[in-house]
PDB file of C-alpha atoms in Angstrom:
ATOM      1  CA  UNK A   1       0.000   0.000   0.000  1.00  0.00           C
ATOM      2  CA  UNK A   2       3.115   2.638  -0.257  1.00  0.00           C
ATOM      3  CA  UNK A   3       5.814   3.303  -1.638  1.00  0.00           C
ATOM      4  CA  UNK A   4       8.196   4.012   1.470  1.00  0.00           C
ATOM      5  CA  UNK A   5       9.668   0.424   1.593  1.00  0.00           C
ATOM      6  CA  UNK A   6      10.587  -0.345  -1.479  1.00  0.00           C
ATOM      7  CA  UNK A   7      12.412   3.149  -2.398  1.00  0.00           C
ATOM      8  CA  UNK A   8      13.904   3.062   0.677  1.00  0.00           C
ATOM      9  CA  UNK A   9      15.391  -0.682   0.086  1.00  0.00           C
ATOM     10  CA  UNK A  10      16.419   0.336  -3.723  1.00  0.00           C
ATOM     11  CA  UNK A  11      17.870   3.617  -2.252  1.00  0.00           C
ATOM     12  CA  UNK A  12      19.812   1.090   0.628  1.00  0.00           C
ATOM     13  CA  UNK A  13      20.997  -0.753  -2.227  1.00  0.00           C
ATOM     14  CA  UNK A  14      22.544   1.751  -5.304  1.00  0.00           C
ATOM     15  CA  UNK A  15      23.219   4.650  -2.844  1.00  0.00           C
ATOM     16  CA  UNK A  16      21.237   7.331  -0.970  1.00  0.00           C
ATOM     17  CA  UNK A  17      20.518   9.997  -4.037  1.00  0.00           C
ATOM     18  CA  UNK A  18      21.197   7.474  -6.733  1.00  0.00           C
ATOM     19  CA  UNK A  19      17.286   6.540  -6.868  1.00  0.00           C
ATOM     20  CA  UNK A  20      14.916   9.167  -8.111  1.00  0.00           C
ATOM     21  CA  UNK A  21      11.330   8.523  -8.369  1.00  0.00           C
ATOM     22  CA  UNK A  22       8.754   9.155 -10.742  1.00  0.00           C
ATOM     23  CA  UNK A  23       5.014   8.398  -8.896  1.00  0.00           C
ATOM     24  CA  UNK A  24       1.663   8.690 -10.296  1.00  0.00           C
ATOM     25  CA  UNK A  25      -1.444   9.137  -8.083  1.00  0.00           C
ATOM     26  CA  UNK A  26      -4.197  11.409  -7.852  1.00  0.00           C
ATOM     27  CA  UNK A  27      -3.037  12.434  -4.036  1.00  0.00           C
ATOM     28  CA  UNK A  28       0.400  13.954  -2.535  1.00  0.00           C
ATOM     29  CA  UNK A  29       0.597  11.488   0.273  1.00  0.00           C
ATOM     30  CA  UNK A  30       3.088  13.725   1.995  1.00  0.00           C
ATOM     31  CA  UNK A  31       0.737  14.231   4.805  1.00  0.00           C
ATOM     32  CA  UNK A  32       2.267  13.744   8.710  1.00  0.00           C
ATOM     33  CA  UNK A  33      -0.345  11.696   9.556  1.00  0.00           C
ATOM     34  CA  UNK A  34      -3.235  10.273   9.067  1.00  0.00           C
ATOM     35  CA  UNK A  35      -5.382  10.446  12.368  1.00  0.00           C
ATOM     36  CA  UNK A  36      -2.700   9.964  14.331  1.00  0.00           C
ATOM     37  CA  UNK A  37      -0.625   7.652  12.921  1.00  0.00           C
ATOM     38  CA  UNK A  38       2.782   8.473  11.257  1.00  0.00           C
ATOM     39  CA  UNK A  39       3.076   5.429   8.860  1.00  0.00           C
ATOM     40  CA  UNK A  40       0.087   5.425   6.521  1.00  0.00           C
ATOM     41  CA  UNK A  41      -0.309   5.117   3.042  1.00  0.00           C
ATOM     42  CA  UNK A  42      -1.146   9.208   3.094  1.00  0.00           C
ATOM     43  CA  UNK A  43       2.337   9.572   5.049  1.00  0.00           C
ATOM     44  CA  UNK A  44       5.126   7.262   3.061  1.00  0.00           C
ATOM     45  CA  UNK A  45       6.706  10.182   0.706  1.00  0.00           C
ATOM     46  CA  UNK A  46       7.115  12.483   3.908  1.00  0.00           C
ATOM     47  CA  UNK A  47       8.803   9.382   5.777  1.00  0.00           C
ATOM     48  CA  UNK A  48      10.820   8.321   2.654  1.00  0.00           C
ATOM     49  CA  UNK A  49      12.296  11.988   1.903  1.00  0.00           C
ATOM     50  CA  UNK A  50      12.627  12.710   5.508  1.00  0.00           C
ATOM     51  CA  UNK A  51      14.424   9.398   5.858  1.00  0.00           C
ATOM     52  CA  UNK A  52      17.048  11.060   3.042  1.00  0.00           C
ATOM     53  CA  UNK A  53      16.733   8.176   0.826  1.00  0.00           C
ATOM     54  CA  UNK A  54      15.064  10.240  -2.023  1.00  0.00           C
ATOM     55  CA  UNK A  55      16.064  13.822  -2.610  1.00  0.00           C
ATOM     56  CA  UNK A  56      12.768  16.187  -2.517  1.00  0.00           C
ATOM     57  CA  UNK A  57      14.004  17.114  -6.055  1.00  0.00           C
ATOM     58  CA  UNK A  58      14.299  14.082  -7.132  1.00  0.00           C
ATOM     59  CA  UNK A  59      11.107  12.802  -5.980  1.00  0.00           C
ATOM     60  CA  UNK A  60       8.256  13.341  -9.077  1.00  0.00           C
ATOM     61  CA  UNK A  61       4.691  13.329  -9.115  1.00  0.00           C
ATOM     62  CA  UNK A  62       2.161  13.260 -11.985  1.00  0.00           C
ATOM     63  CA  UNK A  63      -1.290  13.191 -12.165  1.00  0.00           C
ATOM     64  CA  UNK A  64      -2.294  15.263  -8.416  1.00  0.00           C
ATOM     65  CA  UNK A  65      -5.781  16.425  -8.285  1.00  0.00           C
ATOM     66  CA  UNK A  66      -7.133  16.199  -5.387  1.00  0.00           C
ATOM     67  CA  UNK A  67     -10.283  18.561  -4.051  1.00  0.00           C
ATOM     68  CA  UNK A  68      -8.862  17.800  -0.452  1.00  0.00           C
ATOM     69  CA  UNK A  69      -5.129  18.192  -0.617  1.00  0.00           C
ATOM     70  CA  UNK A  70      -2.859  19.509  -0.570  1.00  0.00           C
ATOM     71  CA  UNK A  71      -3.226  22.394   1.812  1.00  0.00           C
ATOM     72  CA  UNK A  72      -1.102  25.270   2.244  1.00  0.00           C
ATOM     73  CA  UNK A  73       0.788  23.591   4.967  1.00  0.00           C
ATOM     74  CA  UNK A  74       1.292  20.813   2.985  1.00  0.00           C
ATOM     75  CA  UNK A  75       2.630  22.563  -0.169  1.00  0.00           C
ATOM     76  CA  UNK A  76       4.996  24.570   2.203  1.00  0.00           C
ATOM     77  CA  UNK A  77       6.607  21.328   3.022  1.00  0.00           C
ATOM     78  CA  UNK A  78       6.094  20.098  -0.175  1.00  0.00           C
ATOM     79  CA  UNK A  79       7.711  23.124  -1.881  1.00  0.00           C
ATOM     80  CA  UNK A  80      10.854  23.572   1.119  1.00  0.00           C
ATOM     81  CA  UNK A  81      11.927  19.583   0.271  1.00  0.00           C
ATOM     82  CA  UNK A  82      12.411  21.155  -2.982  1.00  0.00           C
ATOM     83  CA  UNK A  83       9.562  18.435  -4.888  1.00  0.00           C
ATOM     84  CA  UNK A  84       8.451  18.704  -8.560  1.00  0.00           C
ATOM     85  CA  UNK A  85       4.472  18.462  -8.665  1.00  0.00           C
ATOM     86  CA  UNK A  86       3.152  18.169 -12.105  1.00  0.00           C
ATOM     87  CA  UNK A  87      -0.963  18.307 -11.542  1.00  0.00           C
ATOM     88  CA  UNK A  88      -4.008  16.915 -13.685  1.00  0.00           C
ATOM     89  CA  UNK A  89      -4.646  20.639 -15.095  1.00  0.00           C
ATOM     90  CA  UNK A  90      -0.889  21.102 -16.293  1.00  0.00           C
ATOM     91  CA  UNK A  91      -1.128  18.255 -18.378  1.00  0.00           C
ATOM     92  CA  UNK A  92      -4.628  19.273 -19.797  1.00  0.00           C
ATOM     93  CA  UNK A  93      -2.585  22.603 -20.536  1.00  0.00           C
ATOM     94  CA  UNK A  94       0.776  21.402 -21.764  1.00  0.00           C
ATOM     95  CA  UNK A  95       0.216  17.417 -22.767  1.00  0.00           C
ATOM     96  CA  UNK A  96       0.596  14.439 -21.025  1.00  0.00           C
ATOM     97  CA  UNK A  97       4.063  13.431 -22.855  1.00  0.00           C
ATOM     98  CA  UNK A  98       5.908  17.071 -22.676  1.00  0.00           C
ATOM     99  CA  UNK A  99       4.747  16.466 -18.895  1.00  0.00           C
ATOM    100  CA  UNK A 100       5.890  13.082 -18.705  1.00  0.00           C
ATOM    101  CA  UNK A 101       9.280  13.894 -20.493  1.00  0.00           C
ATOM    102  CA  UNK A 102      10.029  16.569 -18.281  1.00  0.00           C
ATOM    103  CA  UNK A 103       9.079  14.600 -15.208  1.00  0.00           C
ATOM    104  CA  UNK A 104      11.567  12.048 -16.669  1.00  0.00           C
ATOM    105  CA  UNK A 105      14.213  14.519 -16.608  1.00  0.00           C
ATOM    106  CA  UNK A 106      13.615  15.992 -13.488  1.00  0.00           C
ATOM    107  CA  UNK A 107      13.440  12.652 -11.317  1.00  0.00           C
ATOM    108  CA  UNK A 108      16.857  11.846 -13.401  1.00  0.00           C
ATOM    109  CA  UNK A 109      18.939  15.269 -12.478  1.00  0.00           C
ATOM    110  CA  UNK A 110      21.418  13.790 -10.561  1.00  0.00           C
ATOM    111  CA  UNK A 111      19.985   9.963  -9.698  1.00  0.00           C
ATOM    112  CA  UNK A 112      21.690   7.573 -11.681  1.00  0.00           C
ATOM    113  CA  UNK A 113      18.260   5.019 -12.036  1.00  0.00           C
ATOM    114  CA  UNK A 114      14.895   5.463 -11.654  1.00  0.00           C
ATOM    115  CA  UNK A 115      11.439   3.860  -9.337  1.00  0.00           C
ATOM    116  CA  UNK A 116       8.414   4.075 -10.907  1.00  0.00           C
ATOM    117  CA  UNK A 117       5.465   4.001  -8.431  1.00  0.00           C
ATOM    118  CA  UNK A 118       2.152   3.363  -9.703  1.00  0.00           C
ATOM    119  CA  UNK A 119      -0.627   4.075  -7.759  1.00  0.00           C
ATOM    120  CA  UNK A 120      -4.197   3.124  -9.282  1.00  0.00           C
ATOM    121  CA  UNK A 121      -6.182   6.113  -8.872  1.00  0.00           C
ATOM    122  CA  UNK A 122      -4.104   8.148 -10.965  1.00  0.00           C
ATOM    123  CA  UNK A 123      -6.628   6.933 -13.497  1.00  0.00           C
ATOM    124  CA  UNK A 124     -10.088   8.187 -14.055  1.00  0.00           C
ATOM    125  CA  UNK A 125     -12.459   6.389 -12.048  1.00  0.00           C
ATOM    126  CA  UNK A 126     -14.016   4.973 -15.341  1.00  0.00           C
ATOM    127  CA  UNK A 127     -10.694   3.130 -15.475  1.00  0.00           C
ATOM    128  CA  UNK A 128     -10.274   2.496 -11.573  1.00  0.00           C
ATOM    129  CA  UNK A 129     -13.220   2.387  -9.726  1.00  0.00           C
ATOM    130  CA  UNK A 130     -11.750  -0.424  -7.501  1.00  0.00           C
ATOM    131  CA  UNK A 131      -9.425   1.805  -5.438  1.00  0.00           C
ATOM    132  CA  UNK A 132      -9.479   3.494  -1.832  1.00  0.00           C
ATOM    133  CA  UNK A 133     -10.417   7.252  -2.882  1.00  0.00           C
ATOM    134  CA  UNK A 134     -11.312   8.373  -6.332  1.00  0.00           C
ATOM    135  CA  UNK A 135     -10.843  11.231  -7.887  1.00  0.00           C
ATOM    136  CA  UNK A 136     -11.680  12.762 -11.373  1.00  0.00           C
ATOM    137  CA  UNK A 137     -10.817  13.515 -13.788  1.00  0.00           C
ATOM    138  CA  UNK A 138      -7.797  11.385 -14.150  1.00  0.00           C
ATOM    139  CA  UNK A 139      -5.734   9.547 -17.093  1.00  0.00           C
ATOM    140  CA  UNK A 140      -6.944   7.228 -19.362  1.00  0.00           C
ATOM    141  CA  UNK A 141      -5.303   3.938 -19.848  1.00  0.00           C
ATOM    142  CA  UNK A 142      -4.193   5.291 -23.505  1.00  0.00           C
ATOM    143  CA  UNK A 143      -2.044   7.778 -21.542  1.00  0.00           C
ATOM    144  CA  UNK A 144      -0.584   6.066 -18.815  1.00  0.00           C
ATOM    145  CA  UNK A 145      -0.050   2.252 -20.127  1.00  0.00           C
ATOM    146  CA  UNK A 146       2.526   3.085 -22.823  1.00  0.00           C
ATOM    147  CA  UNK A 147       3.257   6.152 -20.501  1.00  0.00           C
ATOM    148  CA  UNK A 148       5.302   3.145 -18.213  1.00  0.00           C
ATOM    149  CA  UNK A 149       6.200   0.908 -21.351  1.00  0.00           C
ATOM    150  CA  UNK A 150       8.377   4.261 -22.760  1.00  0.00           C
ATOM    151  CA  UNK A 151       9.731   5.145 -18.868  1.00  0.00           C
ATOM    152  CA  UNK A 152      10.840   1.611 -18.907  1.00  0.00           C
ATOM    153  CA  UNK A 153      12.098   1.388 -22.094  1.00  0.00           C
ATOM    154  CA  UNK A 154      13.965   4.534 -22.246  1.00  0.00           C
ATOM    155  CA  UNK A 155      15.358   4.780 -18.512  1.00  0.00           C
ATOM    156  CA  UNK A 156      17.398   2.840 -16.125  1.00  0.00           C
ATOM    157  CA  UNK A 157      14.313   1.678 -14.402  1.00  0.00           C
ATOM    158  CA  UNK A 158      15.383  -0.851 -11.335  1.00  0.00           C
ATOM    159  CA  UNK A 159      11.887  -1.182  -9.907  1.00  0.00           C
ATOM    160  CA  UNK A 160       8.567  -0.868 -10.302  1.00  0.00           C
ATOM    161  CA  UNK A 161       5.256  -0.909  -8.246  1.00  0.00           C
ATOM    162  CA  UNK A 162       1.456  -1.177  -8.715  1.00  0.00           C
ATOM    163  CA  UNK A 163      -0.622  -0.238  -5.339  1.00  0.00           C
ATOM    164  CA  UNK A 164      -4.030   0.651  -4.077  1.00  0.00           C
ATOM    165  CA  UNK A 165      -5.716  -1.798  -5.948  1.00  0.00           C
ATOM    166  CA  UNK A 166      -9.167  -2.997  -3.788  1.00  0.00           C
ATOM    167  CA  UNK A 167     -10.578  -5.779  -5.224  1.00  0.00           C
ATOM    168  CA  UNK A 168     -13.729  -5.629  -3.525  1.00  0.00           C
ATOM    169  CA  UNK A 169     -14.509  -2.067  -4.593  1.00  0.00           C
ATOM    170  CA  UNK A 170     -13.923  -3.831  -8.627  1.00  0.00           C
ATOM    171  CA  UNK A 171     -16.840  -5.276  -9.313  1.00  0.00           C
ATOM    172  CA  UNK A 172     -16.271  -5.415 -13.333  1.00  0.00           C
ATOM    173  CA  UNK A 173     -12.812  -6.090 -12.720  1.00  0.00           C
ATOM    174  CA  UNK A 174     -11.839  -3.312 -14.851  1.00  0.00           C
ATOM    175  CA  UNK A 175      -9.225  -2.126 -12.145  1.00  0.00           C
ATOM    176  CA  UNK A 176      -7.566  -5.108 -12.083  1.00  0.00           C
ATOM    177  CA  UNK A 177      -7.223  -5.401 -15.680  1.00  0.00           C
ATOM    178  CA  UNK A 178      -5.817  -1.889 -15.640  1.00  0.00           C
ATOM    179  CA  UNK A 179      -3.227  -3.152 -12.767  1.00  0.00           C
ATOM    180  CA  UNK A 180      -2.375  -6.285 -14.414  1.00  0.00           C
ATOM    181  CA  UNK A 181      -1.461  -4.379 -18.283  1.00  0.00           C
ATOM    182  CA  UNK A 182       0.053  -1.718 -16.343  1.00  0.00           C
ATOM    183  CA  UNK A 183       2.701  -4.836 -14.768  1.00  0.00           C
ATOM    184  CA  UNK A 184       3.144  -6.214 -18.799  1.00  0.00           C
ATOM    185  CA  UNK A 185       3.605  -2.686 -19.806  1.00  0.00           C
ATOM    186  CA  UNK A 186       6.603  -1.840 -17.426  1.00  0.00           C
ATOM    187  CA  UNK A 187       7.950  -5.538 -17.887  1.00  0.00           C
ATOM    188  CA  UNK A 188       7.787  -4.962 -21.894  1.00  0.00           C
ATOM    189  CA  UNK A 189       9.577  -1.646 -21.309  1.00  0.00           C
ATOM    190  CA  UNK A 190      12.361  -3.669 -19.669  1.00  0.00           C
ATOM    191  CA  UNK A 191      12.777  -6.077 -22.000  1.00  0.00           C
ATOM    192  CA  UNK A 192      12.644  -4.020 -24.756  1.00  0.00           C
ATOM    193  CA  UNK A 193      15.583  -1.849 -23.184  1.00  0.00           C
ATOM    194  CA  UNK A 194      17.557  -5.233 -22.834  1.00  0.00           C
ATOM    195  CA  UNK A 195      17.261  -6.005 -26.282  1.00  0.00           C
ATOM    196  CA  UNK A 196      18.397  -2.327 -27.568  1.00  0.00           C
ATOM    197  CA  UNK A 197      15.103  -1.938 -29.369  1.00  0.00           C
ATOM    198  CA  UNK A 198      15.141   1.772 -30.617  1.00  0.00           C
ATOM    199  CA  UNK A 199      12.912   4.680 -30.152  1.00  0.00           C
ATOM    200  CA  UNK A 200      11.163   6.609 -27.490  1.00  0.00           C
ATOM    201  CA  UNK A 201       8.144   4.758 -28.472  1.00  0.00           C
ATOM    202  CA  UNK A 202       8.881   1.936 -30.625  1.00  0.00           C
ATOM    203  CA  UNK A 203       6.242  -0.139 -31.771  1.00  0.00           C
ATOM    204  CA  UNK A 204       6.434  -3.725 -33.732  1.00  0.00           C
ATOM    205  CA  UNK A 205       5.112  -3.395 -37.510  1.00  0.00           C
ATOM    206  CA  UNK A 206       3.371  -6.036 -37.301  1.00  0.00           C
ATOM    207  CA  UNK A 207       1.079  -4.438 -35.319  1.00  0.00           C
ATOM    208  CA  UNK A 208       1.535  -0.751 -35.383  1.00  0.00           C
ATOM    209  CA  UNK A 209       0.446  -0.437 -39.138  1.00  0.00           C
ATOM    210  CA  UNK A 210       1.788   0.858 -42.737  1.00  0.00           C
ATOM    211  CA  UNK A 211       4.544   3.824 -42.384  1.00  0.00           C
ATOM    212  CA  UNK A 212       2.706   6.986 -43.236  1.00  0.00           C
ATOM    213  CA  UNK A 213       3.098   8.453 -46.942  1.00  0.00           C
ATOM    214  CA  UNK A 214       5.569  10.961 -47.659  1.00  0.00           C
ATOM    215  CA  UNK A 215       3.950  13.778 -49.853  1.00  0.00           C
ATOM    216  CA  UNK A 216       6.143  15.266 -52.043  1.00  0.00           C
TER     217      UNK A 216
END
Protein backbone atom coordinates (compact mmCIF):
# COMPACT_ATOMS: atom_id res chain seq x y z
CA UNK A 1 0.00 0.00 0.00
CA UNK A 2 3.11 2.64 -0.26
CA UNK A 3 5.81 3.30 -1.64
CA UNK A 4 8.20 4.01 1.47
CA UNK A 5 9.67 0.42 1.59
CA UNK A 6 10.59 -0.34 -1.48
CA UNK A 7 12.41 3.15 -2.40
CA UNK A 8 13.90 3.06 0.68
CA UNK A 9 15.39 -0.68 0.09
CA UNK A 10 16.42 0.34 -3.72
CA UNK A 11 17.87 3.62 -2.25
CA UNK A 12 19.81 1.09 0.63
CA UNK A 13 21.00 -0.75 -2.23
CA UNK A 14 22.54 1.75 -5.30
CA UNK A 15 23.22 4.65 -2.84
CA UNK A 16 21.24 7.33 -0.97
CA UNK A 17 20.52 10.00 -4.04
CA UNK A 18 21.20 7.47 -6.73
CA UNK A 19 17.29 6.54 -6.87
CA UNK A 20 14.92 9.17 -8.11
CA UNK A 21 11.33 8.52 -8.37
CA UNK A 22 8.75 9.16 -10.74
CA UNK A 23 5.01 8.40 -8.90
CA UNK A 24 1.66 8.69 -10.30
CA UNK A 25 -1.44 9.14 -8.08
CA UNK A 26 -4.20 11.41 -7.85
CA UNK A 27 -3.04 12.43 -4.04
CA UNK A 28 0.40 13.95 -2.54
CA UNK A 29 0.60 11.49 0.27
CA UNK A 30 3.09 13.72 2.00
CA UNK A 31 0.74 14.23 4.80
CA UNK A 32 2.27 13.74 8.71
CA UNK A 33 -0.34 11.70 9.56
CA UNK A 34 -3.24 10.27 9.07
CA UNK A 35 -5.38 10.45 12.37
CA UNK A 36 -2.70 9.96 14.33
CA UNK A 37 -0.63 7.65 12.92
CA UNK A 38 2.78 8.47 11.26
CA UNK A 39 3.08 5.43 8.86
CA UNK A 40 0.09 5.42 6.52
CA UNK A 41 -0.31 5.12 3.04
CA UNK A 42 -1.15 9.21 3.09
CA UNK A 43 2.34 9.57 5.05
CA UNK A 44 5.13 7.26 3.06
CA UNK A 45 6.71 10.18 0.71
CA UNK A 46 7.11 12.48 3.91
CA UNK A 47 8.80 9.38 5.78
CA UNK A 48 10.82 8.32 2.65
CA UNK A 49 12.30 11.99 1.90
CA UNK A 50 12.63 12.71 5.51
CA UNK A 51 14.42 9.40 5.86
CA UNK A 52 17.05 11.06 3.04
CA UNK A 53 16.73 8.18 0.83
CA UNK A 54 15.06 10.24 -2.02
CA UNK A 55 16.06 13.82 -2.61
CA UNK A 56 12.77 16.19 -2.52
CA UNK A 57 14.00 17.11 -6.06
CA UNK A 58 14.30 14.08 -7.13
CA UNK A 59 11.11 12.80 -5.98
CA UNK A 60 8.26 13.34 -9.08
CA UNK A 61 4.69 13.33 -9.11
CA UNK A 62 2.16 13.26 -11.99
CA UNK A 63 -1.29 13.19 -12.16
CA UNK A 64 -2.29 15.26 -8.42
CA UNK A 65 -5.78 16.42 -8.29
CA UNK A 66 -7.13 16.20 -5.39
CA UNK A 67 -10.28 18.56 -4.05
CA UNK A 68 -8.86 17.80 -0.45
CA UNK A 69 -5.13 18.19 -0.62
CA UNK A 70 -2.86 19.51 -0.57
CA UNK A 71 -3.23 22.39 1.81
CA UNK A 72 -1.10 25.27 2.24
CA UNK A 73 0.79 23.59 4.97
CA UNK A 74 1.29 20.81 2.99
CA UNK A 75 2.63 22.56 -0.17
CA UNK A 76 5.00 24.57 2.20
CA UNK A 77 6.61 21.33 3.02
CA UNK A 78 6.09 20.10 -0.18
CA UNK A 79 7.71 23.12 -1.88
CA UNK A 80 10.85 23.57 1.12
CA UNK A 81 11.93 19.58 0.27
CA UNK A 82 12.41 21.16 -2.98
CA UNK A 83 9.56 18.44 -4.89
CA UNK A 84 8.45 18.70 -8.56
CA UNK A 85 4.47 18.46 -8.67
CA UNK A 86 3.15 18.17 -12.10
CA UNK A 87 -0.96 18.31 -11.54
CA UNK A 88 -4.01 16.91 -13.69
CA UNK A 89 -4.65 20.64 -15.09
CA UNK A 90 -0.89 21.10 -16.29
CA UNK A 91 -1.13 18.26 -18.38
CA UNK A 92 -4.63 19.27 -19.80
CA UNK A 93 -2.59 22.60 -20.54
CA UNK A 94 0.78 21.40 -21.76
CA UNK A 95 0.22 17.42 -22.77
CA UNK A 96 0.60 14.44 -21.02
CA UNK A 97 4.06 13.43 -22.86
CA UNK A 98 5.91 17.07 -22.68
CA UNK A 99 4.75 16.47 -18.89
CA UNK A 100 5.89 13.08 -18.70
CA UNK A 101 9.28 13.89 -20.49
CA UNK A 102 10.03 16.57 -18.28
CA UNK A 103 9.08 14.60 -15.21
CA UNK A 104 11.57 12.05 -16.67
CA UNK A 105 14.21 14.52 -16.61
CA UNK A 106 13.61 15.99 -13.49
CA UNK A 107 13.44 12.65 -11.32
CA UNK A 108 16.86 11.85 -13.40
CA UNK A 109 18.94 15.27 -12.48
CA UNK A 110 21.42 13.79 -10.56
CA UNK A 111 19.98 9.96 -9.70
CA UNK A 112 21.69 7.57 -11.68
CA UNK A 113 18.26 5.02 -12.04
CA UNK A 114 14.89 5.46 -11.65
CA UNK A 115 11.44 3.86 -9.34
CA UNK A 116 8.41 4.08 -10.91
CA UNK A 117 5.46 4.00 -8.43
CA UNK A 118 2.15 3.36 -9.70
CA UNK A 119 -0.63 4.08 -7.76
CA UNK A 120 -4.20 3.12 -9.28
CA UNK A 121 -6.18 6.11 -8.87
CA UNK A 122 -4.10 8.15 -10.96
CA UNK A 123 -6.63 6.93 -13.50
CA UNK A 124 -10.09 8.19 -14.05
CA UNK A 125 -12.46 6.39 -12.05
CA UNK A 126 -14.02 4.97 -15.34
CA UNK A 127 -10.69 3.13 -15.48
CA UNK A 128 -10.27 2.50 -11.57
CA UNK A 129 -13.22 2.39 -9.73
CA UNK A 130 -11.75 -0.42 -7.50
CA UNK A 131 -9.43 1.80 -5.44
CA UNK A 132 -9.48 3.49 -1.83
CA UNK A 133 -10.42 7.25 -2.88
CA UNK A 134 -11.31 8.37 -6.33
CA UNK A 135 -10.84 11.23 -7.89
CA UNK A 136 -11.68 12.76 -11.37
CA UNK A 137 -10.82 13.51 -13.79
CA UNK A 138 -7.80 11.38 -14.15
CA UNK A 139 -5.73 9.55 -17.09
CA UNK A 140 -6.94 7.23 -19.36
CA UNK A 141 -5.30 3.94 -19.85
CA UNK A 142 -4.19 5.29 -23.50
CA UNK A 143 -2.04 7.78 -21.54
CA UNK A 144 -0.58 6.07 -18.81
CA UNK A 145 -0.05 2.25 -20.13
CA UNK A 146 2.53 3.09 -22.82
CA UNK A 147 3.26 6.15 -20.50
CA UNK A 148 5.30 3.14 -18.21
CA UNK A 149 6.20 0.91 -21.35
CA UNK A 150 8.38 4.26 -22.76
CA UNK A 151 9.73 5.15 -18.87
CA UNK A 152 10.84 1.61 -18.91
CA UNK A 153 12.10 1.39 -22.09
CA UNK A 154 13.96 4.53 -22.25
CA UNK A 155 15.36 4.78 -18.51
CA UNK A 156 17.40 2.84 -16.12
CA UNK A 157 14.31 1.68 -14.40
CA UNK A 158 15.38 -0.85 -11.33
CA UNK A 159 11.89 -1.18 -9.91
CA UNK A 160 8.57 -0.87 -10.30
CA UNK A 161 5.26 -0.91 -8.25
CA UNK A 162 1.46 -1.18 -8.71
CA UNK A 163 -0.62 -0.24 -5.34
CA UNK A 164 -4.03 0.65 -4.08
CA UNK A 165 -5.72 -1.80 -5.95
CA UNK A 166 -9.17 -3.00 -3.79
CA UNK A 167 -10.58 -5.78 -5.22
CA UNK A 168 -13.73 -5.63 -3.53
CA UNK A 169 -14.51 -2.07 -4.59
CA UNK A 170 -13.92 -3.83 -8.63
CA UNK A 171 -16.84 -5.28 -9.31
CA UNK A 172 -16.27 -5.41 -13.33
CA UNK A 173 -12.81 -6.09 -12.72
CA UNK A 174 -11.84 -3.31 -14.85
CA UNK A 175 -9.22 -2.13 -12.14
CA UNK A 176 -7.57 -5.11 -12.08
CA UNK A 177 -7.22 -5.40 -15.68
CA UNK A 178 -5.82 -1.89 -15.64
CA UNK A 179 -3.23 -3.15 -12.77
CA UNK A 180 -2.38 -6.28 -14.41
CA UNK A 181 -1.46 -4.38 -18.28
CA UNK A 182 0.05 -1.72 -16.34
CA UNK A 183 2.70 -4.84 -14.77
CA UNK A 184 3.14 -6.21 -18.80
CA UNK A 185 3.60 -2.69 -19.81
CA UNK A 186 6.60 -1.84 -17.43
CA UNK A 187 7.95 -5.54 -17.89
CA UNK A 188 7.79 -4.96 -21.89
CA UNK A 189 9.58 -1.65 -21.31
CA UNK A 190 12.36 -3.67 -19.67
CA UNK A 191 12.78 -6.08 -22.00
CA UNK A 192 12.64 -4.02 -24.76
CA UNK A 193 15.58 -1.85 -23.18
CA UNK A 194 17.56 -5.23 -22.83
CA UNK A 195 17.26 -6.00 -26.28
CA UNK A 196 18.40 -2.33 -27.57
CA UNK A 197 15.10 -1.94 -29.37
CA UNK A 198 15.14 1.77 -30.62
CA UNK A 199 12.91 4.68 -30.15
CA UNK A 200 11.16 6.61 -27.49
CA UNK A 201 8.14 4.76 -28.47
CA UNK A 202 8.88 1.94 -30.62
CA UNK A 203 6.24 -0.14 -31.77
CA UNK A 204 6.43 -3.72 -33.73
CA UNK A 205 5.11 -3.39 -37.51
CA UNK A 206 3.37 -6.04 -37.30
CA UNK A 207 1.08 -4.44 -35.32
CA UNK A 208 1.54 -0.75 -35.38
CA UNK A 209 0.45 -0.44 -39.14
CA UNK A 210 1.79 0.86 -42.74
CA UNK A 211 4.54 3.82 -42.38
CA UNK A 212 2.71 6.99 -43.24
CA UNK A 213 3.10 8.45 -46.94
CA UNK A 214 5.57 10.96 -47.66
CA UNK A 215 3.95 13.78 -49.85
CA UNK A 216 6.14 15.27 -52.04
Amino acid sequence: MTSRPDAAALADVYGPGKVGVVHFDAHPDCHNDMFGHLVTHATSIRRLIEGEHVPGRNFLQIGLRSAMAPDDELFGWMREHGMRTHFMAEIDRRGFDVVLQQAVDEALDGPEYLYVSLDIDVLDPAFAPGTGATEPPGLTNRELLPALRRICHKTPVVGVEVVEVVPDLDPGYTTTMNARRAIFEALTGIAMRRKGLPGPAYLDPAVSGPPPVQHP
